[in-house]
mmCIF file of C-alpha atoms in Angstrom:
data_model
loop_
_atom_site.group_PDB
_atom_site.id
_atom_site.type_symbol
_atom_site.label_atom_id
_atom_site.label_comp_id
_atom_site.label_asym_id
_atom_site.label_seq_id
_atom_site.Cartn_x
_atom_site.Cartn_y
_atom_site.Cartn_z
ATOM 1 C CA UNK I 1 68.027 114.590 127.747
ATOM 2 C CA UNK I 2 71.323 113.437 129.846
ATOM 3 C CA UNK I 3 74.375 112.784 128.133
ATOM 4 C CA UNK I 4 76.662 110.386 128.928
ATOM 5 C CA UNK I 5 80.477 111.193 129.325
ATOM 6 C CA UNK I 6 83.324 108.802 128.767
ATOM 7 C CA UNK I 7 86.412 110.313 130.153
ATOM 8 C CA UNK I 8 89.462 110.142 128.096
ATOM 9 C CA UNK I 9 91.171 106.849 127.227
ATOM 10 C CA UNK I 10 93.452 105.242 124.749
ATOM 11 C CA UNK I 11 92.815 102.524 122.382
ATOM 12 C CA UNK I 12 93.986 100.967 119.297
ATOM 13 C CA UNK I 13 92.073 101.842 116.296
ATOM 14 C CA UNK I 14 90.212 98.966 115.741
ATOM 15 C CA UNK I 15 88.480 99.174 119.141
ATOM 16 C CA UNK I 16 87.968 102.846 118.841
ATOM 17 C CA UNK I 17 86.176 102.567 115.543
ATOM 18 C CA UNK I 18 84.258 99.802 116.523
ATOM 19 C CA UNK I 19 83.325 101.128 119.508
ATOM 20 C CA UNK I 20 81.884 104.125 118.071
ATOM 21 C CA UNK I 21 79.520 102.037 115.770
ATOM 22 C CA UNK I 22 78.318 99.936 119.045
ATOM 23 C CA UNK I 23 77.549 102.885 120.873
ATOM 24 C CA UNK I 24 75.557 104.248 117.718
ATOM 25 C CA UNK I 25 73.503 101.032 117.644
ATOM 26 C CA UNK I 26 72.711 101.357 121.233
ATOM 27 C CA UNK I 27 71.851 104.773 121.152
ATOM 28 C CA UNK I 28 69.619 103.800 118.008
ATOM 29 C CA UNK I 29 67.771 101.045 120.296
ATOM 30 C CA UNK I 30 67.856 103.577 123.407
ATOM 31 C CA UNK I 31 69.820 101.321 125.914
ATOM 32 C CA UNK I 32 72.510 104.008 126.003
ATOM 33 C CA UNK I 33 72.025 107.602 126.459
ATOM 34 C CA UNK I 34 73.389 110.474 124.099
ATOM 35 C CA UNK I 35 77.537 110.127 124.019
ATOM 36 C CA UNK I 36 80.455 112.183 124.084
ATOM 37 C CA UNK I 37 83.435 109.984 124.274
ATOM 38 C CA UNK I 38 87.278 110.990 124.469
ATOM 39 C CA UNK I 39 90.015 109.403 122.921
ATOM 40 C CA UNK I 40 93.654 108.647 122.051
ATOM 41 C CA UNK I 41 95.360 106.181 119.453
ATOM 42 C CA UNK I 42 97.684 103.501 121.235
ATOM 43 C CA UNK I 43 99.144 102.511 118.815
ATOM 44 C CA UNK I 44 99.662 105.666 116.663
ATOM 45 C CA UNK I 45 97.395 104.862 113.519
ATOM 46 C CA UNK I 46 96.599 106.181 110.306
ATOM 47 C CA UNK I 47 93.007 106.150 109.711
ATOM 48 C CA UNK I 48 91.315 107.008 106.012
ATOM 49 C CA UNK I 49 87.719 108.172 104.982
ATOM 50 C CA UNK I 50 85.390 105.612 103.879
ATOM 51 C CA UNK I 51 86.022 106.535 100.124
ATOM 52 C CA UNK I 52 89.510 106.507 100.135
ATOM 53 C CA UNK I 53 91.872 103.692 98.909
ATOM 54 C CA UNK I 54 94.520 102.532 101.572
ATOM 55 C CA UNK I 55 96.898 101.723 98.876
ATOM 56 C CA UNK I 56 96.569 105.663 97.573
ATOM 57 C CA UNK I 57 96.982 107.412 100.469
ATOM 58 C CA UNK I 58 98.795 105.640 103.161
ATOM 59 C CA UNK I 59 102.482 103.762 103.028
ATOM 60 C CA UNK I 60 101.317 100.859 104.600
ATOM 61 C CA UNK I 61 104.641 99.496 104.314
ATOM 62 C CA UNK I 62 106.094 102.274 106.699
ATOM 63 C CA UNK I 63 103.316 101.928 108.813
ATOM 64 C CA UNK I 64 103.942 98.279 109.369
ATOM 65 C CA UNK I 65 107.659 99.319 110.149
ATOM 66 C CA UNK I 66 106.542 101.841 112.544
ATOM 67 C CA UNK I 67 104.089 99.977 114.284
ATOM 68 C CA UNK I 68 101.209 102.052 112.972
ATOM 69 C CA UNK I 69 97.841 100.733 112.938
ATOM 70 C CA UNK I 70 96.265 101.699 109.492
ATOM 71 C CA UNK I 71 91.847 101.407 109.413
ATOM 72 C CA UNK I 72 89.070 102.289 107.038
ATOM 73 C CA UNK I 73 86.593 104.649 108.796
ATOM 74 C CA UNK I 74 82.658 104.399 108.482
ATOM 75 C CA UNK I 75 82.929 108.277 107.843
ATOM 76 C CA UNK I 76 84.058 110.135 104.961
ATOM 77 C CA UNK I 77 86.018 113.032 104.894
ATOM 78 C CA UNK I 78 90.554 112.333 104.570
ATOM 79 C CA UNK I 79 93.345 110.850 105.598
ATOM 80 C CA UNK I 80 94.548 111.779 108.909
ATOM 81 C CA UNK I 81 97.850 110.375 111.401
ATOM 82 C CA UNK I 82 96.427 109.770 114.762
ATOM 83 C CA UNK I 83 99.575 110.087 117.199
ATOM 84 C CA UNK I 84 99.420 108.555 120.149
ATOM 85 C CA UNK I 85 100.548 111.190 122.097
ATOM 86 C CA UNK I 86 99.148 114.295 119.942
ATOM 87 C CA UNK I 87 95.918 114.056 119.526
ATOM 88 C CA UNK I 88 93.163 114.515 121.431
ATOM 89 C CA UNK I 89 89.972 112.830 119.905
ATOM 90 C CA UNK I 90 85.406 112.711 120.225
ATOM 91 C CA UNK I 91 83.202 110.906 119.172
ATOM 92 C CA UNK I 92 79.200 112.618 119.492
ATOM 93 C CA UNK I 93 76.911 110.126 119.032
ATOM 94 C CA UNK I 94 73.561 111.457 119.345
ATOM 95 C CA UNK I 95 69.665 110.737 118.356
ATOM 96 C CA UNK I 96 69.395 113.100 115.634
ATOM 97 C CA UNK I 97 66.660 115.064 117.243
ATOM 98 C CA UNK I 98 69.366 116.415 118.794
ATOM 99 C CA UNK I 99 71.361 118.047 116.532
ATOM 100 C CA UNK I 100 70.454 120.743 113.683
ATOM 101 C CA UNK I 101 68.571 118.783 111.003
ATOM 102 C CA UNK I 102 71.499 120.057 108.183
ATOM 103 C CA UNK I 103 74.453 118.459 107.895
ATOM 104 C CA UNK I 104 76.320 121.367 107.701
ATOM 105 C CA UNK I 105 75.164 122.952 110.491
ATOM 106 C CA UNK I 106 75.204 120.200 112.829
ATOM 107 C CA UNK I 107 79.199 119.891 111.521
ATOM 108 C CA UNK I 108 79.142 123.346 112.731
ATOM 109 C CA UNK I 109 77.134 123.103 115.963
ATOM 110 C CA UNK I 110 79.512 120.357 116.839
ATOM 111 C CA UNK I 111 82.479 122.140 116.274
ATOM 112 C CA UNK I 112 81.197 125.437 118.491
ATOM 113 C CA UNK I 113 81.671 123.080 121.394
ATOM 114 C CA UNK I 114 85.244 122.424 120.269
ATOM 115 C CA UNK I 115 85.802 126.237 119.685
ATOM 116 C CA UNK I 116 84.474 126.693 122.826
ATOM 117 C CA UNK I 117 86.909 124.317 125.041
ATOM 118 C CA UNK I 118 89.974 126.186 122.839
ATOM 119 C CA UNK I 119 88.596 129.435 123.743
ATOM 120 C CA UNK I 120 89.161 128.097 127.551
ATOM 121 C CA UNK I 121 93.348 128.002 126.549
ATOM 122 C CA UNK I 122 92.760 131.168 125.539
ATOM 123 C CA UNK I 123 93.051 130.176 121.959
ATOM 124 C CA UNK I 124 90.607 131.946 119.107
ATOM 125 C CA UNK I 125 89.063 129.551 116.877
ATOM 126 C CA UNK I 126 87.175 129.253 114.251
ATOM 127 C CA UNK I 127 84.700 127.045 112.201
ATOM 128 C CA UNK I 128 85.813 126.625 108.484
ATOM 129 C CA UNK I 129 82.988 125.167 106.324
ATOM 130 C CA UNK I 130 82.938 122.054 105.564
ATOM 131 C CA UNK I 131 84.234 120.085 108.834
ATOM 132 C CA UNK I 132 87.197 122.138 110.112
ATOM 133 C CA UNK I 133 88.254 124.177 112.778
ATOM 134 C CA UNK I 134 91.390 126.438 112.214
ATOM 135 C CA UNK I 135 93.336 129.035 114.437
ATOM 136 C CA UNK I 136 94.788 132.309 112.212
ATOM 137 C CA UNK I 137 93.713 130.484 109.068
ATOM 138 C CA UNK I 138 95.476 127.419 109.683
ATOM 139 C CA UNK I 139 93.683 123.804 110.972
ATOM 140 C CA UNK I 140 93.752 122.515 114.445
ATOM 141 C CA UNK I 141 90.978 120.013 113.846
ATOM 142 C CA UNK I 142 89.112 117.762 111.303
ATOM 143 C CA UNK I 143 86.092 116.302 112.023
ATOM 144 C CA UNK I 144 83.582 113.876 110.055
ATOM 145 C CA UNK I 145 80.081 112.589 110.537
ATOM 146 C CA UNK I 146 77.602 109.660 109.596
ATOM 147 C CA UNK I 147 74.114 109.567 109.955
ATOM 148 C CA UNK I 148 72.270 105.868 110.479
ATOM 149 C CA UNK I 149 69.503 104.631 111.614
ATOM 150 C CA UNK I 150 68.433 108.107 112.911
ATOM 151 C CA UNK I 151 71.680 108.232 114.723
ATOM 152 C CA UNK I 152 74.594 111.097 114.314
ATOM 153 C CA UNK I 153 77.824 109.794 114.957
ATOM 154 C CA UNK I 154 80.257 112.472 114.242
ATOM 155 C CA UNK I 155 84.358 112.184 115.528
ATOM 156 C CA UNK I 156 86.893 114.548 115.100
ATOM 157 C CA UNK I 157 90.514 115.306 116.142
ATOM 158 C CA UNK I 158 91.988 118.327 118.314
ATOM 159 C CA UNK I 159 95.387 118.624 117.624
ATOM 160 C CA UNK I 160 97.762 118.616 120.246
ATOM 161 C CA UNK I 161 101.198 118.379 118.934
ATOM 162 C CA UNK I 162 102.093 117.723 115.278
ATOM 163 C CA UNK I 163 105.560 115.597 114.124
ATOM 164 C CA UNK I 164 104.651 116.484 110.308
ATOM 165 C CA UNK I 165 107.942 114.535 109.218
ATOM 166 C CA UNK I 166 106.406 111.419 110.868
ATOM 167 C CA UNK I 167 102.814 112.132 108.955
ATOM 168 C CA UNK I 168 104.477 112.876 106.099
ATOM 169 C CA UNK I 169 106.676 109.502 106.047
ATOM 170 C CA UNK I 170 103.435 107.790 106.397
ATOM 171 C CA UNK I 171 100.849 109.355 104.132
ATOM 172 C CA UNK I 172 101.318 108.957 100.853
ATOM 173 C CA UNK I 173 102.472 112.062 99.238
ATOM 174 C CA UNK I 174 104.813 111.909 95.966
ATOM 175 C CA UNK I 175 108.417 111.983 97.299
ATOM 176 C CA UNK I 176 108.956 115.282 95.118
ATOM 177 C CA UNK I 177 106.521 116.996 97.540
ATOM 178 C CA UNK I 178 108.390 115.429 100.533
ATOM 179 C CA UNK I 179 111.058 118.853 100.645
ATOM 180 C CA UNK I 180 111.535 121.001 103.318
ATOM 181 C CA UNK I 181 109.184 123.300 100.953
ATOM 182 C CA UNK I 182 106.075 121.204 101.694
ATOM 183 C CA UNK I 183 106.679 120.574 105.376
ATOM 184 C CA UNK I 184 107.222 124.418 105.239
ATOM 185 C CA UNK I 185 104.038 124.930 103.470
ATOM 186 C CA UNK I 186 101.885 122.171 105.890
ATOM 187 C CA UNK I 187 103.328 124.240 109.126
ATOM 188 C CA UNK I 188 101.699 127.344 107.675
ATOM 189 C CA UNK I 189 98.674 125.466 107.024
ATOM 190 C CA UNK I 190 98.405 123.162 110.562
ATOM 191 C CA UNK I 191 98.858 124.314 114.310
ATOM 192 C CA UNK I 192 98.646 122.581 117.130
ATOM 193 C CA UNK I 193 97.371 123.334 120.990
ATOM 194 C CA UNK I 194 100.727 123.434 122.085
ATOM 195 C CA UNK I 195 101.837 125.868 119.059
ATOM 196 C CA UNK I 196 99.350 128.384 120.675
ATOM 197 C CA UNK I 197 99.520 127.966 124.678
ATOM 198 C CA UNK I 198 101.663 126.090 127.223
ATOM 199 C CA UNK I 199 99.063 124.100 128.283
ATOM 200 C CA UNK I 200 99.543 120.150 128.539
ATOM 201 C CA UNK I 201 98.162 117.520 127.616
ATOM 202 C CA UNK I 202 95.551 117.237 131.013
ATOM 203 C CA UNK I 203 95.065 121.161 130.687
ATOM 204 C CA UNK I 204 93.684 120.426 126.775
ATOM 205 C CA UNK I 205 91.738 117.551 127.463
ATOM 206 C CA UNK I 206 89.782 119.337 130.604
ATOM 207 C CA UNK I 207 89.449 122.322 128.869
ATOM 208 C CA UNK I 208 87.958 120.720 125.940
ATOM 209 C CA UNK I 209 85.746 118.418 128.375
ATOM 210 C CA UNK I 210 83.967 121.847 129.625
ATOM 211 C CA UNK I 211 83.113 122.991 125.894
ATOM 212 C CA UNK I 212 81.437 120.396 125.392
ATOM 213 C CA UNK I 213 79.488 119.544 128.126
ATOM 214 C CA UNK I 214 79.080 123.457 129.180
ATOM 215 C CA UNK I 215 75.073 123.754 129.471
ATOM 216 C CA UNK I 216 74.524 120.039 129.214
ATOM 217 C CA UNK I 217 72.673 118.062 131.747
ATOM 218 C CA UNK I 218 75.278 114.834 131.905
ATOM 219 C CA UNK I 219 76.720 112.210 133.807
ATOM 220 C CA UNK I 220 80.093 111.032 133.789
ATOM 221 C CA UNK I 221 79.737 106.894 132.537
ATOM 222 C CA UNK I 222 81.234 104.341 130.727
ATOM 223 C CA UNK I 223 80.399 101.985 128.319
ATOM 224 C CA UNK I 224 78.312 98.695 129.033
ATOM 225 C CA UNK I 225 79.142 95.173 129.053
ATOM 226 C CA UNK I 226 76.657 94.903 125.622
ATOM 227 C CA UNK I 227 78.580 97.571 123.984
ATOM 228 C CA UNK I 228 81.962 96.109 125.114
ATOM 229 C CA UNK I 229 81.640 93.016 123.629
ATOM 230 C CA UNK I 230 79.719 94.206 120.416
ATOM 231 C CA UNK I 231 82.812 96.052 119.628
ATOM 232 C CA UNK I 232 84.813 93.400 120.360
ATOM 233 C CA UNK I 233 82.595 91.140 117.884
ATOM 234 C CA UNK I 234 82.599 94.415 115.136
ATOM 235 C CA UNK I 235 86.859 95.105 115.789
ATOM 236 C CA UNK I 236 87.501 91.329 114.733
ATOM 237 C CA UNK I 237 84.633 90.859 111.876
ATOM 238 C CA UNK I 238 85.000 94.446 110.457
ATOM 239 C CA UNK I 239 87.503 96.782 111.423
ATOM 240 C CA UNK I 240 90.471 94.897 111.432
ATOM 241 C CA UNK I 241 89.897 92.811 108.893
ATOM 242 C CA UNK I 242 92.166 93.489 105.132
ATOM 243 C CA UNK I 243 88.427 92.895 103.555
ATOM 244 C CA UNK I 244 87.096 96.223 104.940
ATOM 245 C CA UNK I 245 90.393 98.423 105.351
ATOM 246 C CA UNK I 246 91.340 97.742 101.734
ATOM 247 C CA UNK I 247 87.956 97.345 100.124
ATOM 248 C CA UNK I 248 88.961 100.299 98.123
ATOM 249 C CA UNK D 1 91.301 100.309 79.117
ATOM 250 C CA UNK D 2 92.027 101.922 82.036
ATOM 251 C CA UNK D 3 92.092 105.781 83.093
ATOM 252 C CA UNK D 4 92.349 107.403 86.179
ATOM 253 C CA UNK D 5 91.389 111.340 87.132
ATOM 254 C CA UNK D 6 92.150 113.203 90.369
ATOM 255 C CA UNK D 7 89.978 116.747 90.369
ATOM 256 C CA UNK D 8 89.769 119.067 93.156
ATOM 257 C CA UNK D 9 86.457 120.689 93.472
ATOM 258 C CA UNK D 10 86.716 124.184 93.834
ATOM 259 C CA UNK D 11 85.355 124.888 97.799
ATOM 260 C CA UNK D 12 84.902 121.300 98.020
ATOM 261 C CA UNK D 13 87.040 118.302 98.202
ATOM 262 C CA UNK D 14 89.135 116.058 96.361
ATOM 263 C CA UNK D 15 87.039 113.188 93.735
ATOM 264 C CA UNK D 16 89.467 110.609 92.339
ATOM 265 C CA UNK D 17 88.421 108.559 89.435
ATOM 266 C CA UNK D 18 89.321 105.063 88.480
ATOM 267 C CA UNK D 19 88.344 103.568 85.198
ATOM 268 C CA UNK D 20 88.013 101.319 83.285
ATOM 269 C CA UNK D 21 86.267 101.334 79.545
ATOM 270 C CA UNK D 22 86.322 100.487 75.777
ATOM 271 C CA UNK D 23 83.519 102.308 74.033
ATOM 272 C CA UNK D 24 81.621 102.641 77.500
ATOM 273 C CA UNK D 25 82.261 102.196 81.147
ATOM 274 C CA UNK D 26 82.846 98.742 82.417
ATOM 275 C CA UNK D 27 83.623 99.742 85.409
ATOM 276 C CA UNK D 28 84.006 102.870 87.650
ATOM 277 C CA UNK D 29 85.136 103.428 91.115
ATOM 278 C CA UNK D 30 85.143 106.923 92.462
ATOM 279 C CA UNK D 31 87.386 107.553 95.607
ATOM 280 C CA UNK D 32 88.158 110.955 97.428
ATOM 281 C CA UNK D 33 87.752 113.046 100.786
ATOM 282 C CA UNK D 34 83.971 114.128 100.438
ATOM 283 C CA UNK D 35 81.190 112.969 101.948
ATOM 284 C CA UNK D 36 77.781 111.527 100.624
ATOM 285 C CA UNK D 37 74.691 110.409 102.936
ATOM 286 C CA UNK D 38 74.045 107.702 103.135
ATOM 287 C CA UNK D 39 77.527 106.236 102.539
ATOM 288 C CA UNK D 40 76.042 103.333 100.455
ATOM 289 C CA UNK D 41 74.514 105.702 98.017
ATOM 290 C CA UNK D 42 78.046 105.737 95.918
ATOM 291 C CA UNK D 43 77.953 102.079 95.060
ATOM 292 C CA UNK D 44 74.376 103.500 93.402
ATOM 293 C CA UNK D 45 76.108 105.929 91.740
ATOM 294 C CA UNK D 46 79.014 104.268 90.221
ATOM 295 C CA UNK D 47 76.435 101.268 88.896
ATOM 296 C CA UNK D 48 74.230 104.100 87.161
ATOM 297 C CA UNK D 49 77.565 105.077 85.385
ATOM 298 C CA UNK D 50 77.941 101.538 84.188
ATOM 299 C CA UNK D 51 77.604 101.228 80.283
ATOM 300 C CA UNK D 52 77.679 104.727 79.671
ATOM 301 C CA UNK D 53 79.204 105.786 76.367
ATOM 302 C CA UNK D 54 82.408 107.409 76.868
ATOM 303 C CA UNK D 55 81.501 110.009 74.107
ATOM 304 C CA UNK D 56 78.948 111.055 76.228
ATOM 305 C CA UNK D 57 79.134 114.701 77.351
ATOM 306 C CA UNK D 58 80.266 115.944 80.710
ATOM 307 C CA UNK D 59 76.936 117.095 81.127
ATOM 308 C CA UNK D 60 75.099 114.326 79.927
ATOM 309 C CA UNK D 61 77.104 112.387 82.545
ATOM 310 C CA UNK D 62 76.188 114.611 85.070
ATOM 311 C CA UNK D 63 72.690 114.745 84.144
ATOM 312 C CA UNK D 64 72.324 110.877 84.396
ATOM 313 C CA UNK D 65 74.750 111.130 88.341
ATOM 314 C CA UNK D 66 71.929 113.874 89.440
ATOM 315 C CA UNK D 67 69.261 112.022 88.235
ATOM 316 C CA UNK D 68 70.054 109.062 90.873
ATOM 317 C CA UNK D 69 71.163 111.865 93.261
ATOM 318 C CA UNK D 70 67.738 113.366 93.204
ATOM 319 C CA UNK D 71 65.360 110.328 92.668
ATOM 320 C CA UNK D 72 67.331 108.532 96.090
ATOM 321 C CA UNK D 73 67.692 111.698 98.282
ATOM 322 C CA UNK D 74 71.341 111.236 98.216
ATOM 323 C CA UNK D 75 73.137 114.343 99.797
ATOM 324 C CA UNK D 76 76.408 115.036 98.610
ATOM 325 C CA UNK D 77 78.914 117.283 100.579
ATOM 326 C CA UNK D 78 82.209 118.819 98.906
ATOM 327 C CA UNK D 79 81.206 117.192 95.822
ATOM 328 C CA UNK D 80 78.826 117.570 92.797
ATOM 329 C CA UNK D 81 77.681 115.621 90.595
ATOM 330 C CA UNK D 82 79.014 118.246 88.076
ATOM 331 C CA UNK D 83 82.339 117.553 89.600
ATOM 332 C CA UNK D 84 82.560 113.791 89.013
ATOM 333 C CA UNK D 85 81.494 113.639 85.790
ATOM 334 C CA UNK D 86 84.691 116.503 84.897
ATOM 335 C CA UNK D 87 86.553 113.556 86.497
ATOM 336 C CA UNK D 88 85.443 110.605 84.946
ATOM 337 C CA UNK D 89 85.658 112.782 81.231
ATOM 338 C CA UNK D 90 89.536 113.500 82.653
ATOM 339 C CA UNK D 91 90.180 110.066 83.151
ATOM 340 C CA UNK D 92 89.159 108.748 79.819
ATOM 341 C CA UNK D 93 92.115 109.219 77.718
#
């Protein structure tokens, strides 16, 4: 089985969400091969797990300040700041033949391919059960799946950079927690790529590019016209509508 | 009435409970950072809860979660249906 490769570009949320469920539908009717897609946020966004409520968890208020997209995803799992220039993010979407029949392990055979592009920088990795990844104990990456239709579409983040003030200012987390005590307490809990090596941004990304497609049979692609527009069609009926991003 | 309940499972995630109820539920929404397969499955799972007493026991609320759980091949991940029913007896005041 090829995969197909999308090299790294940035989006807004809506578009990268949606896009992620097109691809899934035309993986599930076989027009498009396997997927590994990279990512960024243009604009920075928030973006919330399918069970969450958008009024709990994120200042929408501050976001709308800050420019800060704010979207409901189809996958569970928390809230998480996507900054535009500090992230580096996948989507696998995948017959799910493909992948280990268990949830869990699939989260986990997933996540070896991450471990393995940090292990390129030189950085040692791990896989914490459920769907993290964390250097020295503390997380460098958060990842979520879905299963439909016989498809696996699981995305996750890499950090690159972290500006915890900024998450904090838009998450919502009780102003009493908001003290130099709990942004004390998240740095020794998060790290970053650039915490841990000098590499930039390009470095991360191609280093991460060979963990996951080391071994692989796969072509370097993009998406079609079909998929294109079907996100398009899913960003402005879906994703970026108040219906679906505050359903909750 | 309303309640509301925020438990963290121990090894799992975080189930947040949103009520509201007289002598039984009315209605029940259950919110958090887990994850249940097929997504749709919790809209089955907070009907089933639907007119249940709120004397009920934790475990007899569980009992009647893992009974739709079981008979729909739900899969829950970072939550239990031991877990939500601790919630939902937390959020009734």
């Amino acid at each position: 089985m090829r995969w197909r490769i999308i090299p790294i570009r940035a989006s807004d949320a809506y578009f990268n969400m949606a896009i992620d469920q097109a691809v899934s539908e035309s993986v599930h009717a076989k027009t498009s091969d396997p997927t590994i897609r990279f990512y960024t946020w243009t604009p920075s966004a928030v973006s919330i797990g399918c069970f969450q409520s958008m009024a709990d968890e994120v200042n929408v208020g501050r976001c709308m300040e800050l420019g800060v997209d704010h979207i409901r995803r189809i996958t569970g799992g928390g809230a998480v700041y996507h900054d535009s220039e500090g992230e580096i993010t996948y989507s696998v979407i995948a017959p799910e033949p493909l992948l280990p029949k268990g949830i869990r392990e699939s989260y986990k055979f997933i996540c070896e391919w991450i471990i393995k592009g940090l292990a390129e920088l030189k950085i040692a990795a791990e896989f914490q059960p459920i769907n993290d990844i964390a250097v020295h104990g503390k997380k460098i990456s958060g990842n979520a799946q879905t299963r439909r239709n016989g498809v696996v579409l699981q995305h996750g983040t890499i950090l690159y950079r972290t500006d915890l003030n900024r998450m904090f200012s838009l998450l919502n987390i009780s102003k009493e927690k908001i003290s130099d005590k709990m942004i004390k307490s998240a740095e020794e809990r998060v790290t970053s790529i650039s915490a841990c090596c000098e590499a930039s941004m390009e470095e991360a990304y191609n280093a991460l590019l060979k963990g996951f497609t080391d071994g692989k049979d796969f072509y370097f692609g993009s998406f079609e016209d079909d998929e294109i527009k079907r996100a398009e069609e899913l960003k402005s009926t879906l994703y970026s509508t108040r219906e679906w991003n505050f359903s909750r | 009435m309303e309640g509301s309940a925020r438990y963290k499972v121990p090894g799992g995630k975080l189930v947040s409970i949103k009520l509201e109820y007289d002598t039984s539920i009315k209605k029940v929404m259950i919110l958090g950072d887990f994850f249940i397969y097929p997504e749709s499955a919790l809209d089955e799972i907070e009907e089933c809860l639907v007119a249940t007493g709120v004397d009920k026991s934790e475990t007899e609320i569980a009992n009647k979660i893992n009974y739709v759980v079981t008979s729909s091949g739900i899969r829950l991940i970072g939550v239990t249906p031991d877990a939500i029913a601790k919630a939902i007896k937390m959020a009734v005041k």
